[in-house]
Tab-separated table of C-alpha atoms in Angstrom:
chain	number	residue	atom	x	y	z
A	102	MET	CA	36.667	293.554	-125.495
A	103	GLN	CA	34.257	293.144	-128.539
A	104	TYR	CA	32.961	289.853	-126.144
A	105	VAL	CA	32.578	292.291	-123.217
A	106	ALA	CA	30.632	295.107	-125.420
A	107	ILE	CA	28.000	292.164	-126.637
A	108	LEU	CA	27.712	290.996	-123.279
A	109	ALA	CA	26.764	294.787	-122.141
A	110	ALA	CA	24.513	294.766	-124.823
A	111	THR	CA	22.546	291.625	-124.425
A	112	LEU	CA	22.181	292.663	-120.892
A	113	THR	CA	20.901	295.979	-121.465
A	114	MET	CA	18.456	294.961	-124.448
A	115	ALA	CA	17.241	292.030	-121.823
A	116	SER	CA	16.132	294.315	-119.402
A	117	LEU	CA	14.708	296.867	-122.008
A	118	HIS	CA	13.012	294.261	-123.696
A	119	ALA	CA	11.810	291.616	-120.882
A	120	GLU	CA	13.792	289.003	-122.753
A	121	THR	CA	15.180	285.993	-120.637
A	122	LEU	CA	18.695	285.390	-119.901
A	123	LEU	CA	20.550	282.094	-119.396
A	124	LEU	CA	22.973	282.052	-117.153
A	125	ARG	CA	25.917	279.426	-116.196
A	126	GLY	CA	28.492	279.747	-113.524
A	127	THR	CA	28.879	279.246	-109.457
A	128	VAL	CA	27.514	279.843	-106.379
A	129	GLY	CA	30.556	279.289	-104.276
A	130	LYS	CA	32.040	276.536	-105.875
A	131	TYR	CA	29.038	275.008	-107.061
A	132	PRO	CA	28.274	275.007	-110.861
A	133	VAL	CA	24.854	276.002	-111.263
A	134	VAL	CA	22.689	277.237	-114.348
A	135	MET	CA	20.232	280.111	-114.267
A	136	LYS	CA	17.426	281.674	-116.383
A	137	LEU	CA	15.925	285.165	-115.307
A	138	ALA	CA	13.396	287.149	-116.906
A	139	ASN	CA	12.188	290.426	-116.551
A	140	ALA	CA	9.121	292.326	-117.082
A	141	ASP	CA	8.533	295.830	-115.705
A	142	GLY	CA	11.117	295.130	-112.793
A	143	GLN	CA	9.237	291.901	-111.739
A	144	VAL	CA	11.525	289.244	-112.267
A	145	SER	CA	10.859	285.525	-112.399
A	146	GLY	CA	13.206	282.469	-113.003
A	147	SER	CA	14.796	279.403	-111.779
A	148	TYR	CA	18.223	277.654	-111.400
A	149	PHE	CA	19.501	274.584	-110.565
A	150	TYR	CA	22.862	273.068	-109.035
A	151	GLU	CA	24.467	270.869	-111.868
A	152	LYS	CA	25.179	268.449	-109.299
A	153	TYR	CA	21.249	267.264	-108.649
A	154	LYS	CA	19.582	269.034	-111.656
A	155	GLN	CA	16.262	270.128	-109.457
A	156	ASP	CA	14.596	273.393	-110.364
A	157	ILE	CA	14.814	275.826	-107.546
A	158	PRO	CA	12.118	278.796	-108.536
A	159	LEU	CA	13.169	282.368	-107.889
A	160	ARG	CA	11.062	285.876	-107.980
A	161	GLY	CA	12.058	289.205	-107.114
A	162	GLN	CA	12.733	292.561	-108.773
A	163	LEU	CA	15.052	294.378	-111.084
A	164	ASN	CA	16.635	297.231	-109.107
A	165	GLY	CA	18.705	299.544	-111.734
A	166	GLN	CA	21.906	297.456	-112.591
A	167	GLY	CA	20.857	294.424	-110.017
A	168	TYR	CA	18.740	291.753	-108.958
A	169	VAL	CA	17.212	291.040	-105.587
A	170	LEU	CA	15.717	287.672	-105.230
A	171	SER	CA	14.437	284.949	-103.259
A	172	SER	CA	13.479	281.416	-103.147
A	173	SER	CA	10.515	282.647	-100.885
A	174	ILE	CA	7.776	280.304	-102.788
A	175	TYR	CA	9.307	277.395	-100.534
A	176	GLY	CA	7.733	279.038	-97.126
A	177	ASN	CA	6.045	281.235	-95.192
A	178	ASP	CA	8.867	282.621	-93.141
A	179	ASP	CA	11.429	284.532	-95.194
A	180	LYS	CA	14.168	283.727	-92.659
A	181	ASP	CA	14.062	280.457	-94.076
A	182	VAL	CA	14.601	280.982	-97.871
A	183	ASP	CA	17.542	281.862	-99.845
A	184	HIS	CA	18.558	285.295	-101.126
A	185	LEU	CA	20.539	286.321	-103.901
A	186	GLU	CA	21.719	289.838	-104.655
A	187	LEU	CA	23.387	290.042	-108.293
A	188	THR	CA	24.841	292.535	-109.819
A	189	ARG	CA	25.676	293.184	-113.985
A	190	ALA	CA	29.540	293.033	-114.602
A	191	GLU	CA	31.427	293.667	-117.740
A	192	ASP	CA	32.023	290.112	-117.750
A	193	GLY	CA	28.575	288.568	-116.489
A	194	ILE	CA	26.577	288.859	-113.616
A	195	LYS	CA	28.386	288.564	-109.893
A	196	GLY	CA	26.822	288.828	-106.297
A	197	ALA	CA	25.996	287.233	-103.373
A	198	PHE	CA	24.305	284.377	-102.067
A	199	THR	CA	22.655	283.969	-98.412
A	200	SER	CA	20.931	280.578	-97.625
A	201	GLY	CA	18.132	280.494	-95.194
A	202	SER	CA	20.592	279.623	-92.303
A	203	GLY	CA	22.762	282.733	-93.042
A	204	LYS	CA	25.629	280.919	-94.824
A	205	GLN	CA	27.111	283.417	-97.618
A	206	LEU	CA	28.656	282.722	-100.568
A	207	PRO	CA	29.796	284.490	-103.577
A	208	VAL	CA	28.161	284.119	-106.892
A	209	ASP	CA	29.687	284.290	-110.686
A	210	LEU	CA	27.648	284.167	-113.670
A	211	HIS	CA	28.329	284.352	-117.324
A	212	VAL	CA	25.607	284.938	-120.389
A	213	ILE	CA	25.163	281.897	-122.634
A	214	PRO	CA	24.130	283.005	-126.099
A	215	SER	CA	20.614	281.807	-127.615
A	216	GLY	CA	21.031	278.701	-129.448
A	217	ALA	CA	24.307	277.863	-128.144
A	218	VAL	CA	23.447	274.753	-126.039
A	219	PRO	CA	23.507	271.364	-128.109
A	220	GLU	CA	20.622	268.897	-127.635
A	221	PRO	CA	21.172	266.823	-124.621
A	222	LYS	CA	21.476	263.406	-126.776
A	223	PRO	CA	21.307	263.767	-130.255
A	224	GLY	CA	18.694	262.246	-132.540
A	225	LEU	CA	15.910	262.409	-129.695
A	226	HIS	CA	12.490	263.899	-130.891
A	227	PHE	CA	10.422	265.459	-128.472
A	228	SER	CA	6.522	266.784	-128.396
A	229	ARG	CA	7.810	270.268	-127.920
A	230	GLY	CA	11.114	271.753	-128.581
A	231	LEU	CA	13.154	271.946	-125.346
A	232	ASP	CA	14.670	275.709	-124.339
A	233	ASP	CA	18.576	276.159	-123.623
A	234	TYR	CA	17.970	275.926	-119.797
A	235	GLU	CA	15.987	272.418	-120.511
A	236	LYS	CA	19.059	271.228	-122.737
A	237	LEU	CA	21.405	272.196	-119.647
A	238	GLN	CA	19.439	270.580	-117.328
A	239	LEU	CA	19.099	267.262	-119.332
A	240	ALA	CA	23.035	267.287	-120.414
A	241	ASN	CA	25.414	264.533	-118.781
A	242	LEU	CA	22.661	262.434	-117.108
A	243	THR	CA	23.605	258.808	-115.838
A	244	PHE	CA	21.504	255.973	-116.238
A	245	ALA	CA	22.479	252.720	-114.167
A	246	PRO	CA	21.562	249.223	-115.786
A	247	GLY	CA	19.053	247.374	-113.923
A	248	LYS	CA	17.223	243.875	-114.342
A	249	THR	CA	16.606	242.114	-117.983
A	250	GLU	CA	12.805	240.668	-118.283
A	251	THR	CA	11.276	238.614	-121.228
A	252	VAL	CA	7.976	239.633	-122.235
A	253	GLY	CA	5.733	237.689	-124.120
A	254	GLY	CA	8.067	234.543	-123.940
A	255	LYS	CA	10.414	236.201	-126.802
A	256	TYR	CA	11.220	240.257	-126.227
A	257	VAL	CA	13.681	240.751	-124.117
A	258	ILE	CA	13.985	244.236	-122.348
A	259	GLN	CA	16.467	245.849	-119.651
A	260	TRP	CA	15.408	248.806	-117.360
A	261	TYR	CA	17.827	251.601	-116.414
A	262	THR	CA	17.424	254.067	-113.441
A	263	GLU	CA	18.432	257.711	-113.687
A	264	SER	CA	20.603	258.181	-111.031
A	265	ARG	CA	19.447	261.704	-109.640
A	266	SER	CA	15.707	260.893	-109.792
A	267	LYS	CA	15.406	257.353	-109.330
A	268	VAL	CA	13.085	257.030	-112.193
A	269	SER	CA	12.986	253.912	-114.373
A	270	MET	CA	12.632	253.240	-117.898
A	271	PHE	CA	13.146	250.136	-120.128
A	272	ARG	CA	14.847	249.935	-123.547
A	273	VAL	CA	14.319	246.989	-125.931
A	274	VAL	CA	17.328	244.552	-126.422
A	275	SER	CA	16.220	241.650	-128.220
A	276	GLY	CA	13.497	240.370	-130.080
A	277	TYR	CA	13.159	242.247	-133.519
A	278	PRO	CA	15.629	243.107	-136.017
A	279	ALA	CA	18.343	245.494	-134.572
A	280	PRO	CA	17.602	248.495	-136.981
A	281	VAL	CA	14.239	248.369	-135.745
A	282	ILE	CA	15.130	248.263	-132.020
A	283	ALA	CA	17.196	251.337	-132.206
A	284	SER	CA	14.442	253.092	-133.768
A	285	ILE	CA	12.278	251.540	-131.242
A	286	ASN	CA	14.770	252.895	-128.272
A	287	ASN	CA	14.921	256.002	-129.880
A	288	VAL	CA	11.433	256.914	-129.254
A	289	ILE	CA	11.558	255.093	-125.651
A	290	ASP	CA	14.356	257.317	-125.152
A	291	SER	CA	12.691	260.543	-126.140
A	292	ASP	CA	9.815	259.785	-124.016
A	293	PHE	CA	12.290	259.082	-120.861
A	294	TYR	CA	14.043	262.443	-121.668
A	295	GLU	CA	10.730	264.610	-122.161
A	296	ASN	CA	9.467	262.932	-118.801
A	297	LEU	CA	12.945	263.558	-116.406
A	298	SER	CA	12.288	266.996	-117.883
A	299	GLY	CA	9.021	267.623	-116.403
A	300	TYR	CA	10.236	265.753	-113.009
A	301	PHE	CA	13.445	268.185	-112.611
A	302	GLY	CA	11.161	270.829	-113.411
A	303	CYS	CA	9.019	270.412	-110.455
A	304	SER	CA	9.765	270.979	-107.076
A	305	ASP	CA	7.552	271.122	-103.673
A	306	GLU	CA	7.076	274.027	-101.535
A	307	THR	CA	10.326	273.119	-99.415
A	308	GLY	CA	12.961	272.674	-102.939
A	309	LYS	CA	12.528	269.179	-102.947
A	310	PRO	CA	11.209	266.986	-105.911
A	311	GLY	CA	7.633	267.776	-106.330
A	312	THR	CA	7.071	264.492	-108.285
A	313	ASP	CA	5.258	261.911	-105.978
A	314	THR	CA	5.223	259.043	-108.720
A	315	LEU	CA	6.667	258.689	-112.400
A	316	GLN	CA	6.617	255.112	-113.685
A	317	VAL	CA	6.026	252.749	-116.296
A	318	SER	CA	2.642	251.114	-115.113
A	319	ASP	CA	2.131	249.022	-117.710
A	320	ARG	CA	4.092	247.933	-120.970
A	321	TYR	CA	3.208	245.520	-124.027
A	322	LEU	CA	5.526	243.814	-126.780
A	323	ASP	CA	4.272	241.594	-129.454
A	324	ASP	CA	5.623	240.806	-132.693
A	325	ARG	CA	3.407	244.118	-134.124
A	326	PHE	CA	3.441	246.326	-131.536
A	327	VAL	CA	5.632	247.743	-128.675
A	328	SER	CA	3.263	249.885	-126.180
A	329	TYR	CA	3.770	251.003	-122.548
A	330	ALA	CA	1.907	253.690	-120.166
A	331	VAL	CA	3.579	255.679	-117.571
A	332	SER	CA	1.719	256.798	-114.798
A	333	ASN	CA	2.795	260.365	-112.933
A	334	SER	CA	1.564	262.050	-109.865
A	335	TRP	CA	2.913	265.699	-108.861
A	336	PHE	CA	2.432	268.597	-106.563
A	337	CYS	CA	4.791	271.761	-107.800
A	338	ALA	CA	5.257	274.612	-106.183
A	339	GLY	CA	3.084	277.358	-106.470
A	340	ALA	CA	0.450	275.114	-108.041
A	341	ALA	CA	-3.081	274.852	-106.847
A	342	HIS	CA	-3.359	271.610	-105.813
A	343	PRO	CA	-1.540	268.126	-106.558
A	344	ASP	CA	-2.269	266.703	-110.237
A	345	PHE	CA	-1.842	263.167	-111.764
A	346	ALA	CA	-1.786	261.936	-115.165
A	347	LEU	CA	-1.496	258.801	-117.426
A	348	GLY	CA	0.073	258.799	-120.812
A	349	GLY	CA	0.742	256.105	-123.223
A	350	THR	CA	3.238	255.440	-126.233
A	351	THR	CA	2.604	253.020	-128.468
A	352	ILE	CA	5.221	252.076	-131.582
A	353	ASP	CA	5.135	249.842	-134.757
A	354	ALA	CA	7.297	246.812	-134.191
A	355	LYS	CA	7.842	246.540	-138.058
A	356	THR	CA	9.193	250.031	-138.413
A	357	GLY	CA	10.085	251.248	-135.112
A	358	LYS	CA	7.968	254.578	-135.769
A	359	ARG	CA	5.619	255.991	-133.069
A	360	LEU	CA	2.105	255.639	-133.846
A	361	THR	CA	-0.862	258.233	-133.279
A	362	GLN	CA	-4.156	256.901	-132.136
A	363	GLU	CA	-5.260	257.857	-135.967
A	364	ASP	CA	-2.787	255.354	-137.391
A	365	VAL	CA	-4.197	252.661	-135.117
A	366	TYR	CA	-8.043	253.578	-134.881
A	367	TRP	CA	-9.151	256.190	-137.713
A	368	LEU	CA	-12.752	256.840	-137.620
A	369	GLY	CA	-12.990	259.848	-140.040
A	370	ILE	CA	-13.087	260.202	-143.856
A	371	GLY	CA	-10.326	260.833	-146.321
A	372	SER	CA	-6.716	262.257	-144.877
A	373	LYS	CA	-5.808	262.150	-141.497
A	374	PRO	CA	-5.842	265.510	-139.706
A	375	ALA	CA	-2.031	266.372	-138.242
A	376	PRO	CA	-2.205	266.080	-134.453
A	377	ASN	CA	-3.452	269.078	-132.514
A	378	SER	CA	-4.493	270.688	-135.533
A	379	ASP	CA	-7.948	272.820	-135.899
A	380	ALA	CA	-8.813	269.883	-138.151
A	381	TRP	CA	-7.715	267.270	-135.634
A	382	MET	CA	-9.792	268.827	-132.613
A	383	LYS	CA	-12.698	269.228	-134.983
A	384	TYR	CA	-12.534	265.860	-135.660
A	385	ARG	CA	-11.957	264.530	-132.119
A	386	ASP	CA	-15.170	266.503	-130.776
A	387	ALA	CA	-17.456	266.171	-133.744
A	388	VAL	CA	-16.414	262.296	-134.663
A	389	PHE	CA	-14.158	260.501	-132.522
A	390	GLY	CA	-15.954	261.419	-129.126
A	391	PRO	CA	-19.069	260.347	-129.632
A	392	ALA	CA	-18.089	256.882	-131.871
A	393	VAL	CA	-16.526	256.240	-128.825
A	394	VAL	CA	-19.205	256.543	-126.570
A	395	LYS	CA	-21.288	254.573	-129.015
A	396	LEU	CA	-19.413	251.747	-128.974
A	397	LEU	CA	-18.463	251.715	-125.315
A	398	LYS	CA	-21.941	251.898	-124.695
A	399	ARG	CA	-22.381	248.468	-126.916
A	400	LEU	CA	-19.418	247.083	-124.864
A	401	TYR	CA	-20.015	247.851	-121.853
A	402	PRO	CA	-23.664	249.043	-121.011
A	403	LYS	CA	-23.698	248.964	-117.296
A	404	GLU	CA	-20.534	251.021	-116.813
A	405	MET	CA	-21.755	253.646	-119.425
A	406	MET	CA	-25.020	254.317	-117.994
A	407	PRO	CA	-25.705	257.730	-118.136
A	408	VAL	CA	-25.503	259.463	-114.684
A	409	GLY	CA	-28.336	261.831	-113.393
A	410	ASP	CA	-26.340	263.973	-110.674
A	411	ASP	CA	-22.975	265.600	-109.909
A	412	ASN	CA	-21.879	262.708	-107.857
A	413	GLY	CA	-20.702	260.084	-110.244
A	414	CYS	CA	-18.690	259.421	-113.184
A	415	ASN	CA	-20.404	260.248	-116.593
A	416	TYR	CA	-18.886	258.194	-119.110
A	417	ALA	CA	-21.537	258.554	-121.699
A	418	ASP	CA	-20.392	262.284	-122.003
A	419	PRO	CA	-18.459	262.257	-125.278
A	420	ASP	CA	-16.297	265.313	-124.212
A	421	VAL	CA	-14.486	263.228	-121.500
A	422	TRP	CA	-13.367	260.667	-124.029
A	423	LYS	CA	-12.097	263.472	-126.924
A	424	PHE	CA	-8.618	263.758	-125.690
A	425	GLY	CA	-7.710	260.804	-123.096
A	426	SER	CA	-4.844	258.626	-123.183
A	427	TRP	CA	-4.467	255.671	-125.062
A	428	ARG	CA	-2.445	252.725	-125.119
A	429	LEU	CA	-2.279	248.817	-126.510
A	430	ALA	CA	-2.591	246.257	-124.100
A	431	GLU	CA	-3.403	242.212	-124.203
A	432	LYS	CA	-7.142	243.245	-124.002
A	433	GLY	CA	-6.993	245.350	-126.722
A	434	MET	CA	-6.737	249.521	-127.100
A	435	TYR	CA	-7.197	250.994	-123.905
A	436	VAL	CA	-8.995	254.169	-124.068
A	437	GLY	CA	-8.940	256.462	-121.183
A	438	ALA	CA	-11.192	259.220	-120.462
A	439	TYR	CA	-10.126	262.446	-118.996
A	440	PHE	CA	-12.417	265.135	-116.474
A	441	ALA	CA	-12.547	268.511	-115.031
A	442	ARG	CA	-11.046	268.731	-111.621
A	443	ALA	CA	-13.663	268.027	-109.771
A	444	GLU	CA	-14.230	264.935	-111.182
A	445	LYS	CA	-10.619	263.853	-111.376
A	446	ALA	CA	-11.245	260.622	-109.728
A	447	CYS	CA	-13.212	259.596	-112.786
A	448	ASP	CA	-10.344	259.592	-115.006
A	449	ASN	CA	-8.983	256.430	-116.662
A	450	PRO	CA	-11.466	253.610	-115.525
A	451	GLU	CA	-9.865	249.915	-115.520
A	452	TRP	CA	-12.457	248.875	-118.057
A	453	SER	CA	-12.318	250.749	-121.198
A	454	PHE	CA	-10.799	248.161	-123.825
A	455	ILE	CA	-11.405	248.043	-127.508
A	456	PRO	CA	-10.878	244.473	-128.273
A	457	TYR	CA	-8.821	243.710	-130.926
A	458	GLY	CA	-11.649	241.986	-133.209
A	459	GLU	CA	-12.867	245.576	-133.078
A	460	LEU	CA	-9.772	247.014	-134.439
A	461	LYS	CA	-9.448	244.577	-137.133
A	462	LYS	CA	-12.846	245.333	-138.166
A	463	ASN	CA	-11.678	248.994	-138.402
A	464	ASN	CA	-7.845	248.578	-139.427
A	465	PRO	CA	-7.541	245.040	-141.350
A	466	ALA	CA	-4.607	246.082	-142.847
A	467	LEU	CA	-2.399	247.059	-139.049
A	468	PHE	CA	-4.077	244.380	-137.288
A	469	GLY	CA	-4.117	241.289	-139.843
A	470	GLY	CA	-7.921	240.975	-140.455
């Protein structure tokens, strides 16, 4: 009885203060996880079938003690979408699910208390905290081992593919001391799980995955670094347009620790600011962007010629280099450019590498110069 009272209070407080409810249970015989947020009677949320993990966005209204929801974002014709009518009960939330084809199934959900969900894989470190919904979405993933590959004649990696998304990532098998390999793979796994969270959280207008590509597009291993890039393109339901991005990760092969760009190429004075802090933003704006433009003009004068109209890629603008992706590669440190939506095709040119000779001048302790 005490549990019922706590549950009822939780549901009531959620409706009064527009808190998000995390729910777990079944639609028919199918296990699901759902989150719902009420704001002045307007409800938004999503759910996924545990078998598939893919988000299905929901929207609707809170009517008294019940929710009237649909996945109508998936089409213009309401007859083709799923509908849920849910009512609070003493032991959770119950109701009915009606598919776009008219199939009806009972819904039986219970509340998951905040903070009660364990990490999907202990020891991983994400760039942002995962909420409980995302933790459940990433729980019990399975990975099929694929081919092994030798990089640089010495470093062996093995590829793994996540069974639902079919997205692949590598792990280091040999070439470094065992404790360092464990740390390197912890960074790689953290990235992999975070990318999978983005994959499962993006659905298209039909309810299928909205991610078109998510793959390792470059990798580089030597006795000092492990570095790779992940390219991603997507078009999520409700978005105004498709989008794409390139992300880079670089790891110190001596320690197994993730490196920031400031660890590799610091152009400031004094202590390095924490990433994404106000001081870091000021450094990127006032120091890093202008310095990169000056260097690239010397290295690539033709590519860096200023553009006099709105139809070209103006790489002479320091703003486009301030927050771009980066990674290490055989040619040196790749620095990516980032443009506004209208000029998105100008992102990440192929030529923008800072050679190792320049990196050694700037950071002889790291690059052995």
